[in-house]
Amino acid sequence: MTTTYDTVPGAEVPDDCEEDELDQSLENVVQAVRTAQRAFDEIGRCNQLLDHAQESGGEVIRELDERLRRREHVAVPALLDRLDALAAEVARSEADRVVVSRILFGEDENEDDELADVVGTWTVPRLTTENLPRIPTVHDVEDPGDSTLEDMWERDQALAARQHEVQRKRTRIAADHLRTVTTRAVDSFGTPTATAPLLAEAREAYGLWMSCVR
């Protein structure tokens, strides 16, 4: 194959010039392959980190479940801190993944819409004191009028039993909510924008559960 110089129409390119152009083309291909390989290696690292974080998060959830069952409220904040740390590590890694993916595949015009759809799947359940069963008071006890001391004592005992049962139910609901939120947060680690509000709700859920336990 022959090419021509711009300065001398019809002149053939010397063999050494063709070899230089070929060498440069090959070098460009080699560099492109190396860049792609480094990018895929980085994606692999991100995948490994995400898998490890979710596995570690699962261990935290199991320990959290045990603490909730035993009502060891003092130990729970440290577990939530561990989830926060895992989520932060994944968030940094996923930011790297986004950059690498853009290098490999370019920006997707529908990226924002797709991200919104993904985040939408990780809804944040809410629970407040108003959602919990109300603890009965003396105003909920019917007073038949003339009562003996024994009748009053029995009513007080019955009220105390009802209050205890409702309090146990409130505690159970709050604990279940905390489990649900933290489990969903760990499952959403690959979507950091969804994980953050879930972990924020976990802190609120812990405060609600602790108020029930005390």
PDB file of C-alpha atoms in Angstrom:
ATOM      1  CA  MET A   1       0.000   0.000   0.000  1.00  0.00           C
ATOM      2  CA  THR A   2       1.308   3.479  -0.844  1.00  0.00           C
ATOM      3  CA  THR A   3       0.258   6.910   0.315  1.00  0.00           C
ATOM      4  CA  THR A   4       1.237  10.379  -0.845  1.00  0.00           C
ATOM      5  CA  TYR A   5       2.726  13.399   0.824  1.00  0.00           C
ATOM      6  CA  ASP A   6       0.715  16.604   0.763  1.00  0.00           C
ATOM      7  CA  THR A   7       3.770  18.545  -0.325  1.00  0.00           C
ATOM      8  CA  VAL A   8       4.630  16.313  -3.257  1.00  0.00           C
ATOM      9  CA  PRO A   9       1.571  14.958  -5.051  1.00  0.00           C
ATOM     10  CA  GLY A  10       2.019  11.436  -6.286  1.00  0.00           C
ATOM     11  CA  ALA A  11       5.147  10.771  -4.241  1.00  0.00           C
ATOM     12  CA  GLU A  12       5.296   7.439  -2.439  1.00  0.00           C
ATOM     13  CA  VAL A  13       5.804   7.291   1.326  1.00  0.00           C
ATOM     14  CA  PRO A  14       9.075   5.697   2.256  1.00  0.00           C
ATOM     15  CA  ASP A  15       8.900   2.301   3.919  1.00  0.00           C
ATOM     16  CA  ASP A  16      10.342   3.647   7.158  1.00  0.00           C
ATOM     17  CA  CYS A  17       7.517   6.217   7.385  1.00  0.00           C
ATOM     18  CA  GLU A  18       4.908   3.516   6.895  1.00  0.00           C
ATOM     19  CA  GLU A  19       6.558   1.474   9.628  1.00  0.00           C
ATOM     20  CA  ASP A  20       6.535   4.474  11.972  1.00  0.00           C
ATOM     21  CA  GLU A  21       2.821   5.021  11.346  1.00  0.00           C
ATOM     22  CA  LEU A  22       2.135   1.332  11.915  1.00  0.00           C
ATOM     23  CA  ASP A  23       4.181   1.292  15.099  1.00  0.00           C
ATOM     24  CA  GLN A  24       2.290   4.339  16.388  1.00  0.00           C
ATOM     25  CA  SER A  25      -1.055   2.730  15.549  1.00  0.00           C
ATOM     26  CA  LEU A  26      -0.065  -0.450  17.362  1.00  0.00           C
ATOM     27  CA  GLU A  27       1.134   1.576  20.347  1.00  0.00           C
ATOM     28  CA  ASN A  28      -2.208   3.389  20.470  1.00  0.00           C
ATOM     29  CA  VAL A  29      -4.045   0.069  20.416  1.00  0.00           C
ATOM     30  CA  VAL A  30      -1.815  -1.314  23.170  1.00  0.00           C
ATOM     31  CA  GLN A  31      -2.396   1.754  25.348  1.00  0.00           C
ATOM     32  CA  ALA A  32      -6.149   1.567  24.764  1.00  0.00           C
ATOM     33  CA  VAL A  33      -6.178  -2.113  25.745  1.00  0.00           C
ATOM     34  CA  ARG A  34      -4.150  -1.409  28.876  1.00  0.00           C
ATOM     35  CA  THR A  35      -6.481   1.444  29.851  1.00  0.00           C
ATOM     36  CA  ALA A  36      -9.508  -0.774  29.361  1.00  0.00           C
ATOM     37  CA  GLN A  37      -7.897  -3.556  31.376  1.00  0.00           C
ATOM     38  CA  ARG A  38      -7.155  -1.203  34.259  1.00  0.00           C
ATOM     39  CA  ALA A  39     -10.727   0.029  34.104  1.00  0.00           C
ATOM     40  CA  PHE A  40     -12.145  -3.488  34.225  1.00  0.00           C
ATOM     41  CA  ASP A  41      -9.771  -4.347  37.074  1.00  0.00           C
ATOM     42  CA  GLU A  42     -11.110  -1.321  38.961  1.00  0.00           C
ATOM     43  CA  ILE A  43     -14.692  -2.454  38.388  1.00  0.00           C
ATOM     44  CA  GLY A  44     -13.708  -5.875  39.701  1.00  0.00           C
ATOM     45  CA  ARG A  45     -12.287  -4.251  42.809  1.00  0.00           C
ATOM     46  CA  CYS A  46     -15.531  -2.328  43.295  1.00  0.00           C
ATOM     47  CA  ASN A  47     -17.524  -5.540  42.971  1.00  0.00           C
ATOM     48  CA  GLN A  48     -15.353  -7.310  45.540  1.00  0.00           C
ATOM     49  CA  LEU A  49     -15.635  -4.422  47.977  1.00  0.00           C
ATOM     50  CA  LEU A  50     -19.410  -4.314  47.584  1.00  0.00           C
ATOM     51  CA  ASP A  51     -19.705  -8.061  48.173  1.00  0.00           C
ATOM     52  CA  HIS A  52     -17.497  -7.835  51.259  1.00  0.00           C
ATOM     53  CA  ALA A  53     -19.441  -4.853  52.614  1.00  0.00           C
ATOM     54  CA  GLN A  54     -22.780  -6.603  52.208  1.00  0.00           C
ATOM     55  CA  GLU A  55     -21.402  -9.742  53.838  1.00  0.00           C
ATOM     56  CA  SER A  56     -20.068  -7.695  56.760  1.00  0.00           C
ATOM     57  CA  GLY A  57     -23.346  -5.817  56.903  1.00  0.00           C
ATOM     58  CA  GLY A  58     -25.187  -9.104  57.169  1.00  0.00           C
ATOM     59  CA  GLU A  59     -23.057 -10.023  60.171  1.00  0.00           C
ATOM     60  CA  VAL A  60     -23.911  -6.693  61.788  1.00  0.00           C
ATOM     61  CA  ILE A  61     -27.629  -7.308  61.204  1.00  0.00           C
ATOM     62  CA  ARG A  62     -27.413 -10.718  62.874  1.00  0.00           C
ATOM     63  CA  GLU A  63     -25.643  -9.215  65.868  1.00  0.00           C
ATOM     64  CA  LEU A  64     -28.164  -6.386  65.959  1.00  0.00           C
ATOM     65  CA  ASP A  65     -31.000  -8.884  66.038  1.00  0.00           C
ATOM     66  CA  GLU A  66     -29.436 -10.548  69.064  1.00  0.00           C
ATOM     67  CA  ARG A  67     -28.998  -7.219  70.856  1.00  0.00           C
ATOM     68  CA  LEU A  68     -32.599  -6.287  70.167  1.00  0.00           C
ATOM     69  CA  ARG A  69     -33.817  -9.633  71.433  1.00  0.00           C
ATOM     70  CA  ARG A  70     -31.889  -9.136  74.664  1.00  0.00           C
ATOM     71  CA  ARG A  71     -32.872  -5.451  74.836  1.00  0.00           C
ATOM     72  CA  GLU A  72     -29.223  -4.433  75.105  1.00  0.00           C
ATOM     73  CA  HIS A  73     -29.815  -0.894  73.917  1.00  0.00           C
ATOM     74  CA  VAL A  74     -26.366   0.379  74.926  1.00  0.00           C
ATOM     75  CA  ALA A  75     -24.653  -1.851  72.337  1.00  0.00           C
ATOM     76  CA  VAL A  76     -26.798  -0.829  69.369  1.00  0.00           C
ATOM     77  CA  PRO A  77     -25.216   2.557  68.455  1.00  0.00           C
ATOM     78  CA  ALA A  78     -21.841   0.892  67.828  1.00  0.00           C
ATOM     79  CA  LEU A  79     -23.498  -1.494  65.380  1.00  0.00           C
ATOM     80  CA  LEU A  80     -25.139   1.395  63.559  1.00  0.00           C
ATOM     81  CA  ASP A  81     -21.740   3.110  63.424  1.00  0.00           C
ATOM     82  CA  ARG A  82     -20.319   0.015  61.729  1.00  0.00           C
ATOM     83  CA  LEU A  83     -23.059   0.132  59.111  1.00  0.00           C
ATOM     84  CA  ASP A  84     -22.340   3.832  58.524  1.00  0.00           C
ATOM     85  CA  ALA A  85     -18.638   3.063  58.027  1.00  0.00           C
ATOM     86  CA  LEU A  86     -19.363   0.247  55.576  1.00  0.00           C
ATOM     87  CA  ALA A  87     -21.789   2.448  53.648  1.00  0.00           C
ATOM     88  CA  ALA A  88     -19.219   5.268  53.422  1.00  0.00           C
ATOM     89  CA  GLU A  89     -16.581   2.879  52.087  1.00  0.00           C
ATOM     90  CA  VAL A  90     -18.966   1.556  49.461  1.00  0.00           C
ATOM     91  CA  ALA A  91     -20.036   5.089  48.494  1.00  0.00           C
ATOM     92  CA  ARG A  92     -16.428   6.031  47.724  1.00  0.00           C
ATOM     93  CA  SER A  93     -15.952   2.856  45.719  1.00  0.00           C
ATOM     94  CA  GLU A  94     -19.174   3.333  43.780  1.00  0.00           C
ATOM     95  CA  ALA A  95     -18.098   6.887  42.898  1.00  0.00           C
ATOM     96  CA  ASP A  96     -14.958   5.365  41.365  1.00  0.00           C
ATOM     97  CA  ARG A  97     -17.117   2.863  39.493  1.00  0.00           C
ATOM     98  CA  VAL A  98     -19.137   5.695  37.934  1.00  0.00           C
ATOM     99  CA  VAL A  99     -15.981   7.393  36.659  1.00  0.00           C
ATOM    100  CA  VAL A 100     -14.575   4.163  35.246  1.00  0.00           C
ATOM    101  CA  SER A 101     -17.860   3.245  33.601  1.00  0.00           C
ATOM    102  CA  ARG A 102     -17.966   6.596  31.870  1.00  0.00           C
ATOM    103  CA  ILE A 103     -14.441   6.037  30.573  1.00  0.00           C
ATOM    104  CA  LEU A 104     -15.375   2.624  29.224  1.00  0.00           C
ATOM    105  CA  PHE A 105     -18.890   3.182  27.984  1.00  0.00           C
ATOM    106  CA  GLY A 106     -19.448   6.927  27.918  1.00  0.00           C
ATOM    107  CA  GLU A 107     -22.231   8.817  29.676  1.00  0.00           C
ATOM    108  CA  ASP A 108     -25.731   7.442  29.409  1.00  0.00           C
ATOM    109  CA  GLU A 109     -28.298  10.093  28.557  1.00  0.00           C
ATOM    110  CA  ASN A 110     -30.844   8.231  30.675  1.00  0.00           C
ATOM    111  CA  GLU A 111     -28.475   7.805  33.632  1.00  0.00           C
ATOM    112  CA  ASP A 112     -30.369  10.203  35.927  1.00  0.00           C
ATOM    113  CA  ASP A 113     -33.720   8.598  35.123  1.00  0.00           C
ATOM    114  CA  GLU A 114     -32.351   5.110  35.717  1.00  0.00           C
ATOM    115  CA  LEU A 115     -30.794   6.191  39.024  1.00  0.00           C
ATOM    116  CA  ALA A 116     -34.113   7.679  40.113  1.00  0.00           C
ATOM    117  CA  ASP A 117     -35.849   4.393  39.314  1.00  0.00           C
ATOM    118  CA  VAL A 118     -33.287   2.408  41.296  1.00  0.00           C
ATOM    119  CA  VAL A 119     -33.495   4.727  44.292  1.00  0.00           C
ATOM    120  CA  GLY A 120     -37.278   4.545  44.117  1.00  0.00           C
ATOM    121  CA  THR A 121     -37.162   0.809  44.747  1.00  0.00           C
ATOM    122  CA  TRP A 122     -35.495   1.400  48.122  1.00  0.00           C
ATOM    123  CA  THR A 123     -38.376   3.089  49.877  1.00  0.00           C
ATOM    124  CA  VAL A 124     -37.769   4.271  53.429  1.00  0.00           C
ATOM    125  CA  PRO A 125     -40.411   2.957  55.840  1.00  0.00           C
ATOM    126  CA  ARG A 126     -41.304   5.422  58.568  1.00  0.00           C
ATOM    127  CA  LEU A 127     -42.389   4.811  62.126  1.00  0.00           C
ATOM    128  CA  THR A 128     -43.117   7.350  64.849  1.00  0.00           C
ATOM    129  CA  THR A 129     -44.574   7.279  68.328  1.00  0.00           C
ATOM    130  CA  GLU A 130     -47.971   8.143  66.858  1.00  0.00           C
ATOM    131  CA  ASN A 131     -47.911   4.887  64.887  1.00  0.00           C
ATOM    132  CA  LEU A 132     -47.452   2.765  68.014  1.00  0.00           C
ATOM    133  CA  PRO A 133     -50.317   1.391  70.105  1.00  0.00           C
ATOM    134  CA  ARG A 134     -51.367   3.805  72.827  1.00  0.00           C
ATOM    135  CA  ILE A 135     -50.626   2.771  76.380  1.00  0.00           C
ATOM    136  CA  PRO A 136     -53.880   2.673  78.367  1.00  0.00           C
ATOM    137  CA  THR A 137     -54.308   4.904  81.408  1.00  0.00           C
ATOM    138  CA  VAL A 138     -56.627   4.997  84.400  1.00  0.00           C
ATOM    139  CA  HIS A 139     -59.031   7.006  82.251  1.00  0.00           C
ATOM    140  CA  ASP A 140     -59.590   3.909  80.121  1.00  0.00           C
ATOM    141  CA  VAL A 141     -60.760   1.861  83.107  1.00  0.00           C
ATOM    142  CA  GLU A 142     -64.482   1.815  83.684  1.00  0.00           C
ATOM    143  CA  ASP A 143     -65.454   2.826  87.200  1.00  0.00           C
ATOM    144  CA  PRO A 144     -68.607   0.981  88.301  1.00  0.00           C
ATOM    145  CA  GLY A 145     -69.173   3.528  91.046  1.00  0.00           C
ATOM    146  CA  ASP A 146     -69.298   2.045  94.540  1.00  0.00           C
ATOM    147  CA  SER A 147     -66.232  -0.173  94.793  1.00  0.00           C
ATOM    148  CA  THR A 148     -64.451  -1.971  97.543  1.00  0.00           C
ATOM    149  CA  LEU A 149     -60.734  -1.694  98.051  1.00  0.00           C
ATOM    150  CA  GLU A 150     -60.433  -5.183  96.595  1.00  0.00           C
ATOM    151  CA  ASP A 151     -62.259  -4.090  93.429  1.00  0.00           C
ATOM    152  CA  MET A 152     -59.985  -1.093  93.055  1.00  0.00           C
ATOM    153  CA  TRP A 153     -56.914  -3.270  93.553  1.00  0.00           C
ATOM    154  CA  GLU A 154     -58.105  -5.725  90.895  1.00  0.00           C
ATOM    155  CA  ARG A 155     -58.731  -2.901  88.452  1.00  0.00           C
ATOM    156  CA  ASP A 156     -55.263  -1.517  89.106  1.00  0.00           C
ATOM    157  CA  GLN A 157     -53.747  -4.953  88.535  1.00  0.00           C
ATOM    158  CA  ALA A 158     -55.708  -5.434  85.318  1.00  0.00           C
ATOM    159  CA  LEU A 159     -54.603  -1.994  84.075  1.00  0.00           C
ATOM    160  CA  ALA A 160     -50.975  -2.711  84.903  1.00  0.00           C
ATOM    161  CA  ALA A 161     -51.182  -5.994  82.979  1.00  0.00           C
ATOM    162  CA  ARG A 162     -52.674  -4.235  79.935  1.00  0.00           C
ATOM    163  CA  GLN A 163     -50.049  -1.518  80.078  1.00  0.00           C
ATOM    164  CA  HIS A 164     -47.281  -4.096  80.239  1.00  0.00           C
ATOM    165  CA  GLU A 165     -48.682  -5.995  77.269  1.00  0.00           C
ATOM    166  CA  VAL A 166     -49.036  -2.856  75.177  1.00  0.00           C
ATOM    167  CA  GLN A 167     -45.524  -1.771  76.099  1.00  0.00           C
ATOM    168  CA  ARG A 168     -44.179  -5.147  74.949  1.00  0.00           C
ATOM    169  CA  LYS A 169     -46.058  -4.760  71.677  1.00  0.00           C
ATOM    170  CA  ARG A 170     -44.675  -1.262  71.159  1.00  0.00           C
ATOM    171  CA  THR A 171     -41.151  -2.545  71.780  1.00  0.00           C
ATOM    172  CA  ARG A 172     -41.626  -5.410  69.346  1.00  0.00           C
ATOM    173  CA  ILE A 173     -42.962  -3.128  66.601  1.00  0.00           C
ATOM    174  CA  ALA A 174     -40.074  -0.681  67.047  1.00  0.00           C
ATOM    175  CA  ALA A 175     -37.508  -3.502  67.004  1.00  0.00           C
ATOM    176  CA  ASP A 176     -39.027  -5.005  63.848  1.00  0.00           C
ATOM    177  CA  HIS A 177     -38.891  -1.596  62.199  1.00  0.00           C
ATOM    178  CA  LEU A 178     -35.220  -1.175  63.086  1.00  0.00           C
ATOM    179  CA  ARG A 179     -34.438  -4.625  61.654  1.00  0.00           C
ATOM    180  CA  THR A 180     -36.336  -3.851  58.468  1.00  0.00           C
ATOM    181  CA  VAL A 181     -34.617  -0.516  57.882  1.00  0.00           C
ATOM    182  CA  THR A 182     -31.084  -1.748  58.563  1.00  0.00           C
ATOM    183  CA  THR A 183     -31.553  -4.860  56.437  1.00  0.00           C
ATOM    184  CA  ARG A 184     -32.850  -2.759  53.562  1.00  0.00           C
ATOM    185  CA  ALA A 185     -29.905  -0.384  53.997  1.00  0.00           C
ATOM    186  CA  VAL A 186     -27.379  -3.213  53.670  1.00  0.00           C
ATOM    187  CA  ASP A 187     -29.174  -4.571  50.612  1.00  0.00           C
ATOM    188  CA  SER A 188     -29.025  -1.094  49.037  1.00  0.00           C
ATOM    189  CA  PHE A 189     -25.273  -0.591  49.548  1.00  0.00           C
ATOM    190  CA  GLY A 190     -24.770  -0.611  45.770  1.00  0.00           C
ATOM    191  CA  THR A 191     -26.959   2.515  45.542  1.00  0.00           C
ATOM    192  CA  PRO A 192     -25.425   4.928  48.086  1.00  0.00           C
ATOM    193  CA  THR A 193     -28.046   7.628  47.476  1.00  0.00           C
ATOM    194  CA  ALA A 194     -30.656   5.141  48.688  1.00  0.00           C
ATOM    195  CA  THR A 195     -28.576   3.837  51.594  1.00  0.00           C
ATOM    196  CA  ALA A 196     -28.112   7.211  53.298  1.00  0.00           C
ATOM    197  CA  PRO A 197     -31.801   7.919  54.082  1.00  0.00           C
ATOM    198  CA  LEU A 198     -32.301   4.323  55.208  1.00  0.00           C
ATOM    199  CA  LEU A 199     -29.453   4.582  57.702  1.00  0.00           C
ATOM    200  CA  ALA A 200     -30.786   7.944  58.859  1.00  0.00           C
ATOM    201  CA  GLU A 201     -34.132   6.291  59.547  1.00  0.00           C
ATOM    202  CA  ALA A 202     -32.288   3.533  61.412  1.00  0.00           C
ATOM    203  CA  ARG A 203     -31.047   6.137  63.899  1.00  0.00           C
ATOM    204  CA  GLU A 204     -34.581   7.385  64.387  1.00  0.00           C
ATOM    205  CA  ALA A 205     -35.807   3.809  64.779  1.00  0.00           C
ATOM    206  CA  TYR A 206     -33.180   3.136  67.416  1.00  0.00           C
ATOM    207  CA  GLY A 207     -34.293   6.162  69.436  1.00  0.00           C
ATOM    208  CA  LEU A 208     -37.904   5.030  69.213  1.00  0.00           C
ATOM    209  CA  TRP A 209     -37.046   1.471  70.238  1.00  0.00           C
ATOM    210  CA  MET A 210     -34.911   2.681  73.139  1.00  0.00           C
ATOM    211  CA  SER A 211     -37.774   4.814  74.432  1.00  0.00           C
ATOM    212  CA  CYS A 212     -39.934   1.697  74.475  1.00  0.00           C
ATOM    213  CA  VAL A 213     -37.338  -0.420  76.260  1.00  0.00           C
ATOM    214  CA  ARG A 214     -36.644   2.065  79.034  1.00  0.00           C
TER     215      ARG A 214
END
